[in-house]
Short mmCIF file of C-alpha atoms in Angstrom, two decimals:
data_model
loop_
_atom_site.label_atom_id
_atom_site.label_comp_id
_atom_site.label_asym_id
_atom_site.label_seq_id
_atom_site.Cartn_x
_atom_site.Cartn_y
_atom_site.Cartn_z
CA UNK J 14 5.10 -15.02 -6.07
CA UNK J 15 3.57 -12.53 -3.50
CA UNK J 16 1.76 -10.39 -6.01
CA UNK J 17 0.11 -13.25 -7.64
CA UNK J 18 -1.15 -14.52 -4.24
CA UNK J 19 -2.44 -10.94 -3.53
CA UNK J 20 -4.14 -10.63 -6.92
CA UNK J 21 -5.83 -14.13 -6.34
CA UNK J 22 -7.10 -12.88 -2.97
CA UNK J 23 -8.93 -9.89 -4.39
CA UNK J 24 -8.95 -8.01 -1.07
CA UNK J 25 -10.35 -4.78 -0.53
CA UNK J 26 -7.30 -3.72 1.61
CA UNK J 27 -3.77 -4.73 1.57
CA UNK J 28 -1.02 -3.83 4.01
CA UNK J 29 2.63 -4.74 3.46
CA UNK J 30 5.28 -4.10 6.08
CA UNK J 31 9.03 -3.76 5.40
CA UNK J 32 8.67 -3.13 1.94
CA UNK J 33 11.97 -2.04 0.43
CA UNK J 34 12.96 0.27 -2.37
CA UNK J 35 13.83 -2.60 -4.66
CA UNK J 36 10.32 -4.50 -4.00
CA UNK J 37 8.58 -1.18 -4.72
CA UNK J 38 10.46 -0.61 -8.02
CA UNK J 39 9.56 -4.03 -8.91
CA UNK J 40 6.13 -3.47 -8.01
CA UNK J 41 5.86 -0.34 -10.33
CA UNK J 42 6.98 -2.41 -13.18
CA UNK J 43 4.49 -2.42 -16.20
CA UNK J 44 3.56 -6.21 -15.54
CA UNK J 45 1.75 -5.23 -12.38
CA UNK J 46 -0.09 -2.27 -14.17
CA UNK J 47 -3.64 -3.90 -14.09
CA UNK J 48 -3.28 -4.87 -10.73
CA UNK J 49 -2.22 -1.40 -9.54
CA UNK J 50 -5.11 0.20 -11.60
CA UNK J 51 -7.51 -1.55 -9.09
CA UNK J 52 -5.86 -0.21 -6.06
CA UNK J 53 -4.95 3.31 -4.54
CA UNK J 54 -1.52 3.36 -2.82
CA UNK J 55 -0.69 5.09 0.52
CA UNK J 56 2.66 6.33 -1.12
CA UNK J 57 4.33 6.65 -4.57
CA UNK J 58 7.76 5.71 -3.63
CA UNK J 59 10.22 4.15 -0.88
CA UNK J 60 12.95 6.50 -0.31
CA UNK J 61 15.11 4.84 2.39
CA UNK J 62 15.18 1.69 4.32
CA UNK J 63 11.84 -0.03 4.86
CA UNK J 64 8.09 1.23 4.48
CA UNK J 65 4.56 0.09 5.18
CA UNK J 66 2.53 -0.04 2.13
CA UNK J 67 -1.33 0.40 2.48
CA UNK J 68 -3.31 -0.36 -0.75
CA UNK J 69 -7.32 -0.20 -1.07
CA UNK J 70 -9.60 -0.85 -3.95
CA UNK J 71 -10.07 2.56 -5.82
CA UNK J 72 -13.92 2.25 -5.43
CA UNK J 73 -13.49 2.68 -1.71
CA UNK J 74 -13.35 6.42 -1.10
CA UNK J 75 -10.48 7.71 1.41
CA UNK J 76 -10.93 10.56 3.41
CA UNK J 77 -7.18 10.73 4.38
CA UNK J 78 -4.24 8.47 4.80
CA UNK J 79 -1.78 9.78 7.19
CA UNK J 80 1.77 8.84 8.08
CA UNK J 81 2.97 9.39 11.70
CA UNK J 82 6.49 9.05 12.48
CA UNK J 83 7.42 6.85 15.48
CA UNK J 84 10.21 7.30 17.82
CA UNK J 85 12.45 4.57 16.28
CA UNK J 86 16.14 4.21 14.93
CA UNK J 87 14.66 2.40 12.05
CA UNK J 88 12.63 5.24 10.78
CA UNK J 89 9.35 3.41 11.42
CA UNK J 90 5.97 5.13 11.01
CA UNK J 91 2.17 4.48 11.46
CA UNK J 92 0.09 4.34 8.43
CA UNK J 93 -3.72 5.02 8.90
CA UNK J 94 -6.73 6.54 7.36
CA UNK J 95 -10.48 6.75 7.19
CA UNK J 96 -12.36 5.18 4.43
CA UNK J 97 -15.90 4.99 3.43
CA UNK J 98 -17.33 1.69 3.52
CA UNK J 99 -21.37 1.38 2.89
CA UNK J 100 -21.45 5.03 3.11
CA UNK J 101 -19.98 5.14 6.73
CA UNK J 102 -16.61 6.03 7.98
#
């Protein structure tokens, strides 16, 4: 499935849109523990509707990850951050 594809890609950054609470619960299952041990997550849970999930390898330092609510009936938000790559922001 999707998680095996993500594992095989070994990307520095991964961004998933329209992550549901059910998907996030499955993602938190212990079988993905090793995969998650390699990545920092932009959030710890999905509380309602859909979310955007940003993941980056733990060796990449993040200055901040921020959520900015957008004017939307669907509770959308923008996820962004600053990351140190090669010693530069």
